[in-house]
């Protein structure tokens, strides 16, 4: 099937941006010093859209730009020369500017920024998590398990999606809760052994052994709300493991499994309770056959972390 893309060209003329009918759609302003930024009076501009061209944005922190235009009824764009520079303006002070103008000659930079927006849009969605019943708990001996330390703090109910098979990933809780055994580490998830899959942005998975500092992962809470977070550090150590298996009511033949370290600080996330009480985590050491936990169900076959359509059997 052929697809047609509609392109609406804009034209730059002196300090204005015009559409195809020669109507002004934005006003542009050059800013080269912090002093010019302080003197800039946004309310004096009559255009609804403002494009700020920072001649040397490294002198003027992106946070200053966002703060200067905060509360304005106008949409403010910043001219960016690289995708990484664009991300700075879009994320500064958690709110960012209204948009960016990407000024590049390499089309790969456009695709890179598109992938960034795809990940941001994904984070605004809600995942459907499925209730599963624990059917087996078995000590499994020693294995190399992975602790994932993030550059973000996690709240009660949040964790990472991990599993032995991509068809079903368990919501493994973070170590944010207080414990008698160890201090709270709200940036950490004791996620499982090196072979396990973990959910990453773009609807993909990767092995826990492949995680590195700087890679992004999906953080999910008990209600399916998700966001992305950056991996700050990965720790692999040999620890005693336990094998957990679970099944869902609608398909009691399929087994979903995960290995986890057999420790009090490692926990799975149960479904939300309808009576108003909310148990956000069940430690592995307290888990029993018949307990309910949350799974993320998805396609079974994966190639380099990407879901594919093919026949596959995994046990």
Coordinates of C-alpha atoms in Angstrom, one line a residue:
X1 CA 0.0 0.0 0.0
X2 CA 1.4 3.4 -1.0
X3 CA 1.4 6.3 1.5
X4 CA 1.4 10.0 0.9
X5 CA 3.0 12.5 3.2
X6 CA 1.7 16.0 3.3
X7 CA 4.4 18.6 3.6
X8 CA 3.7 22.2 4.6
X9 CA 6.8 24.3 3.9
X10 CA 7.6 27.4 6.0
X11 CA 9.8 30.3 4.9
X12 CA 12.3 32.3 6.9
X13 CA 12.3 36.0 6.1
X14 CA 14.4 38.3 8.4
X15 CA 12.9 37.9 11.8
X16 CA 9.8 36.1 10.8
X17 CA 8.6 32.7 9.7
X18 CA 5.9 32.7 7.1
X19 CA 3.6 30.0 5.7
X20 CA 2.8 29.3 2.1
X21 CA 0.2 32.1 2.0
X22 CA 2.9 34.6 3.3
X23 CA 1.2 34.8 6.7
X24 CA 3.4 35.1 9.8
X25 CA 3.3 31.9 11.9
X26 CA 6.2 32.8 14.3
X27 CA 8.6 35.6 15.2
X28 CA 12.3 34.8 15.6
X29 CA 14.8 36.4 18.0
X30 CA 18.5 36.0 18.3
X31 CA 19.9 35.8 21.9
X32 CA 23.6 35.7 22.5
X33 CA 24.1 36.8 26.1
X34 CA 22.4 36.2 29.5
X35 CA 21.8 40.0 29.6
X36 CA 19.9 39.9 26.3
X37 CA 17.8 37.1 27.7
X38 CA 16.9 39.1 30.8
X39 CA 16.0 42.1 28.7
X40 CA 13.9 40.0 26.4
X41 CA 10.2 40.9 26.9
X42 CA 8.1 38.0 25.5
X43 CA 4.8 39.7 26.1
X44 CA 5.8 42.5 23.6
X45 CA 5.9 39.9 20.8
X46 CA 2.6 39.8 18.9
X47 CA 3.2 36.4 17.3
X48 CA 1.6 33.4 19.0
X49 CA 4.8 31.4 18.3
X50 CA 8.3 32.5 19.2
X51 CA 11.5 30.9 17.9
X52 CA 14.5 31.7 20.0
X53 CA 17.9 31.3 18.2
X54 CA 20.6 31.0 20.9
X55 CA 23.8 31.9 19.2
X56 CA 25.7 30.2 22.0
X57 CA 23.3 28.2 24.1
X58 CA 26.1 26.8 26.3
X59 CA 26.6 30.3 27.8
X60 CA 22.9 30.5 28.6
X61 CA 21.7 27.3 30.4
X62 CA 18.6 25.7 29.0
X63 CA 17.0 26.0 32.4
X64 CA 17.3 29.8 32.2
X65 CA 15.4 29.8 28.8
X66 CA 12.6 27.7 30.2
X67 CA 12.4 29.8 33.4
X68 CA 12.3 33.0 31.4
X69 CA 9.3 31.9 29.3
X70 CA 7.5 30.0 32.0
X71 CA 3.9 31.0 32.4
X72 CA 3.7 32.6 28.9
X73 CA 0.6 32.0 26.8
X74 CA 2.8 31.7 23.7
X75 CA 4.5 28.6 22.3
X76 CA 8.3 29.0 22.5
X77 CA 10.7 27.0 20.2
X78 CA 14.5 26.9 20.4
X79 CA 16.7 26.4 17.4
X80 CA 18.9 23.2 17.9
X81 CA 21.8 22.0 15.8
X82 CA 21.9 18.4 17.1
X83 CA 19.3 15.9 18.5
X84 CA 21.1 15.9 21.9
X85 CA 20.9 19.7 22.1
X86 CA 17.2 19.5 21.2
X87 CA 16.6 17.0 24.1
X88 CA 18.2 19.5 26.5
X89 CA 15.6 22.1 25.6
X90 CA 12.7 19.6 25.7
X91 CA 13.6 18.3 29.2
X92 CA 14.9 21.3 31.0
X93 CA 13.2 21.9 34.4
X94 CA 11.0 18.8 33.7
X95 CA 8.7 20.9 31.5
X96 CA 11.0 22.0 28.6
X97 CA 10.1 24.5 25.9
X98 CA 7.0 24.1 23.6
X99 CA 9.1 22.6 20.8
X100 CA 12.3 22.9 18.9
X101 CA 13.5 23.8 15.4
X102 CA 16.1 21.2 14.3
X103 CA 18.6 22.8 12.0
X104 CA 20.6 20.0 10.5
X105 CA 21.8 18.6 7.1
X106 CA 22.0 15.0 8.1
X107 CA 18.7 13.1 7.8
X108 CA 19.9 10.6 10.5
X109 CA 19.6 13.4 13.0
X110 CA 15.9 13.7 12.2
X111 CA 15.3 10.0 12.7
X112 CA 17.2 10.1 16.0
X113 CA 14.9 12.8 17.2
X114 CA 11.8 11.0 16.0
X115 CA 12.9 7.9 18.0
X116 CA 13.2 10.2 21.0
X117 CA 9.6 11.5 20.6
X118 CA 8.4 7.9 20.0
X119 CA 9.8 7.0 23.4
X120 CA 8.3 10.0 25.1
X121 CA 4.9 9.2 23.6
X122 CA 5.2 5.6 24.8
X123 CA 5.8 6.8 28.3
X124 CA 2.4 8.6 28.3
X125 CA 0.6 5.3 27.7
X126 CA -0.6 2.8 30.3
X127 CA 0.4 -0.8 30.0
X128 CA -2.2 -3.6 30.6
X129 CA -0.9 -5.8 33.4
X130 CA -2.4 -9.2 33.9
X131 CA -3.1 -11.0 37.2
X132 CA -1.3 -14.3 37.5
X133 CA -1.4 -17.0 40.2
X134 CA 1.9 -18.4 41.6
X135 CA 1.9 -22.1 40.8
X136 CA 5.5 -23.2 41.8
X137 CA 8.3 -22.0 44.1
X138 CA 11.5 -23.9 44.0
X139 CA 15.1 -23.3 45.3
X140 CA 17.4 -23.3 42.2
X141 CA 20.9 -23.1 43.5
X142 CA 23.5 -20.4 42.7
X143 CA 23.4 -18.1 39.7
X144 CA 24.7 -14.7 38.4
X145 CA 22.0 -12.2 39.3
X146 CA 21.8 -8.6 38.1
X147 CA 21.1 -5.5 40.2
X148 CA 20.0 -2.6 38.1
X149 CA 20.7 0.8 39.6
X150 CA 18.9 3.7 37.9
X151 CA 19.6 7.4 37.7
X152 CA 16.1 7.9 39.0
X153 CA 14.3 7.2 42.3
X154 CA 11.4 4.7 42.3
X155 CA 8.3 5.0 44.4
X156 CA 6.4 2.2 46.2
X157 CA 4.6 0.0 43.6
X158 CA 7.2 0.7 40.9
X159 CA 9.7 -1.7 39.4
X160 CA 11.0 -3.3 36.2
X161 CA 9.4 -5.9 33.9
X162 CA 11.6 -9.0 33.9
X163 CA 11.1 -12.7 32.9
X164 CA 12.6 -15.8 31.7
X165 CA 10.5 -15.6 28.5
X166 CA 9.5 -12.6 26.6
X167 CA 5.9 -13.8 26.4
X168 CA 5.3 -12.9 30.0
X169 CA 7.4 -10.4 32.1
X170 CA 6.9 -10.1 35.9
X171 CA 6.8 -6.7 37.6
X172 CA 9.8 -6.9 40.0
X173 CA 9.6 -4.3 42.7
X174 CA 12.4 -1.9 43.6
X175 CA 14.2 -1.8 46.9
X176 CA 12.5 1.5 47.8
X177 CA 10.7 0.1 50.9
X178 CA 12.2 0.2 54.3
X179 CA 13.5 -3.1 55.6
X180 CA 14.9 -4.6 58.8
X181 CA 17.7 -6.2 56.7
X182 CA 19.1 -3.4 54.6
X183 CA 18.8 0.3 54.0
X184 CA 16.3 1.5 51.4
X185 CA 17.7 1.9 48.0
X186 CA 14.9 3.4 45.9
X187 CA 17.1 3.5 42.8
X188 CA 17.7 -0.3 42.7
X189 CA 15.9 -3.3 41.3
X190 CA 17.4 -6.7 42.1
X191 CA 16.1 -7.9 38.8
X192 CA 17.1 -11.5 38.2
X193 CA 19.8 -13.6 36.5
X194 CA 21.8 -12.7 33.4
X195 CA 19.7 -14.6 31.0
X196 CA 16.4 -12.9 31.8
X197 CA 14.6 -10.5 29.5
X198 CA 13.9 -6.9 30.6
X199 CA 11.5 -4.4 29.0
X200 CA 13.1 -1.4 27.3
X201 CA 11.6 1.5 25.3
X202 CA 10.2 0.9 21.8
X203 CA 8.3 -2.2 22.7
X204 CA 11.6 -4.2 22.8
X205 CA 13.4 -6.4 25.3
X206 CA 17.0 -7.1 26.0
X207 CA 18.9 -9.5 28.3
X208 CA 19.8 -8.3 31.7
X209 CA 23.4 -9.1 30.8
X210 CA 23.3 -6.6 28.0
X211 CA 22.4 -3.6 30.2
X212 CA 25.0 -0.9 30.5
X213 CA 25.3 2.6 32.0
X214 CA 23.4 5.0 29.8
X215 CA 20.8 2.5 28.4
X216 CA 17.1 3.2 29.0
X217 CA 14.7 0.8 30.6
X218 CA 10.9 0.9 31.3
X219 CA 9.8 1.6 34.9
X220 CA 6.2 0.5 35.5
X221 CA 3.9 0.9 38.6
X222 CA 1.1 -1.3 40.0
X223 CA -1.5 0.4 37.8
X224 CA 0.5 0.1 34.5
X225 CA 1.7 3.7 34.4
X226 CA 5.1 3.7 32.8
X227 CA 8.1 6.0 32.3
X228 CA 11.6 5.6 31.0
X229 CA 14.7 5.7 33.2
X230 CA 18.5 5.7 32.6
X231 CA 20.6 2.9 33.9
X232 CA 23.4 4.3 36.0
X233 CA 25.2 1.1 37.0
X234 CA 24.8 -2.7 36.7
X235 CA 26.0 -5.1 39.4
X236 CA 26.4 -8.8 38.6
X237 CA 27.1 -11.1 41.6
X238 CA 26.7 -14.8 42.3
X239 CA 23.7 -15.4 44.7
X240 CA 21.2 -18.2 45.6
X241 CA 18.2 -18.2 43.3
X242 CA 14.6 -19.3 43.5
X243 CA 12.5 -20.4 40.5
X244 CA 9.0 -18.9 40.4
X245 CA 6.2 -20.0 38.0
X246 CA 2.8 -18.5 37.5
X247 CA -0.3 -19.1 35.4
X248 CA -3.3 -17.0 34.4
X249 CA -6.9 -18.1 34.6
X250 CA -7.7 -17.7 30.9
X251 CA -4.7 -19.9 29.9
X252 CA -3.8 -22.4 32.5
X253 CA -1.6 -24.4 30.2
X254 CA 1.0 -21.7 29.6
X255 CA 3.6 -21.3 32.3
X256 CA 5.4 -18.0 33.0
X257 CA 8.6 -18.2 35.0
X258 CA 11.3 -16.0 36.5
X259 CA 14.4 -16.7 38.6
X260 CA 15.1 -14.2 41.4
X261 CA 17.6 -13.9 44.2
X262 CA 16.3 -15.7 47.3
X263 CA 16.4 -12.6 49.5
X264 CA 14.0 -10.6 51.7
X265 CA 14.6 -7.4 49.7
X266 CA 13.5 -9.0 46.4
X267 CA 9.8 -8.7 45.7
X268 CA 7.1 -9.1 43.1
X269 CA 4.1 -6.7 42.8
X270 CA 0.6 -7.9 43.4
X271 CA -2.6 -6.6 41.8
X272 CA -4.3 -3.6 43.3
X273 CA -6.9 -4.5 45.9
X274 CA -10.5 -3.4 45.4
X275 CA -11.1 -2.8 49.1
X276 CA -8.9 0.3 49.2
X277 CA -6.0 -1.4 50.8
X278 CA -2.9 -1.6 48.7
X279 CA -0.1 -4.1 49.2
X280 CA 2.6 -2.9 46.8
X281 CA 5.1 -5.7 47.1
X282 CA 5.4 -9.4 48.2
X283 CA 8.9 -10.4 49.2
X284 CA 10.2 -13.6 47.5
X285 CA 10.8 -15.1 50.9
X286 CA 7.1 -14.6 51.9
X287 CA 5.6 -15.6 48.5
X288 CA 3.4 -18.7 48.6
X289 CA 1.7 -20.9 45.9
X290 CA -1.7 -19.3 45.3
X291 CA -0.5 -15.7 45.7
X292 CA -1.4 -13.3 42.9
X293 CA 1.3 -11.2 41.1
X294 CA 1.3 -8.9 38.0
X295 CA 2.5 -9.9 34.6
X296 CA 2.9 -8.1 31.3
X297 CA 1.8 -10.5 28.5
X298 CA 3.2 -10.0 25.0
X299 CA 4.2 -11.9 21.9
X300 CA 6.4 -14.9 22.4
X301 CA 8.9 -14.8 19.5
X302 CA 11.8 -12.3 19.7
X303 CA 14.8 -11.6 17.5
X304 CA 17.4 -9.2 18.9
X305 CA 14.8 -8.0 21.3
X306 CA 12.2 -7.2 18.6
X307 CA 8.9 -9.0 18.5
X308 CA 8.5 -11.2 15.4
X309 CA 5.8 -13.5 13.9
X310 CA 7.1 -17.0 13.9
X311 CA 6.5 -20.4 15.4
X312 CA 8.5 -20.9 18.6
X313 CA 8.4 -23.2 21.6
X314 CA 10.2 -22.2 24.8
X315 CA 10.2 -24.1 28.1

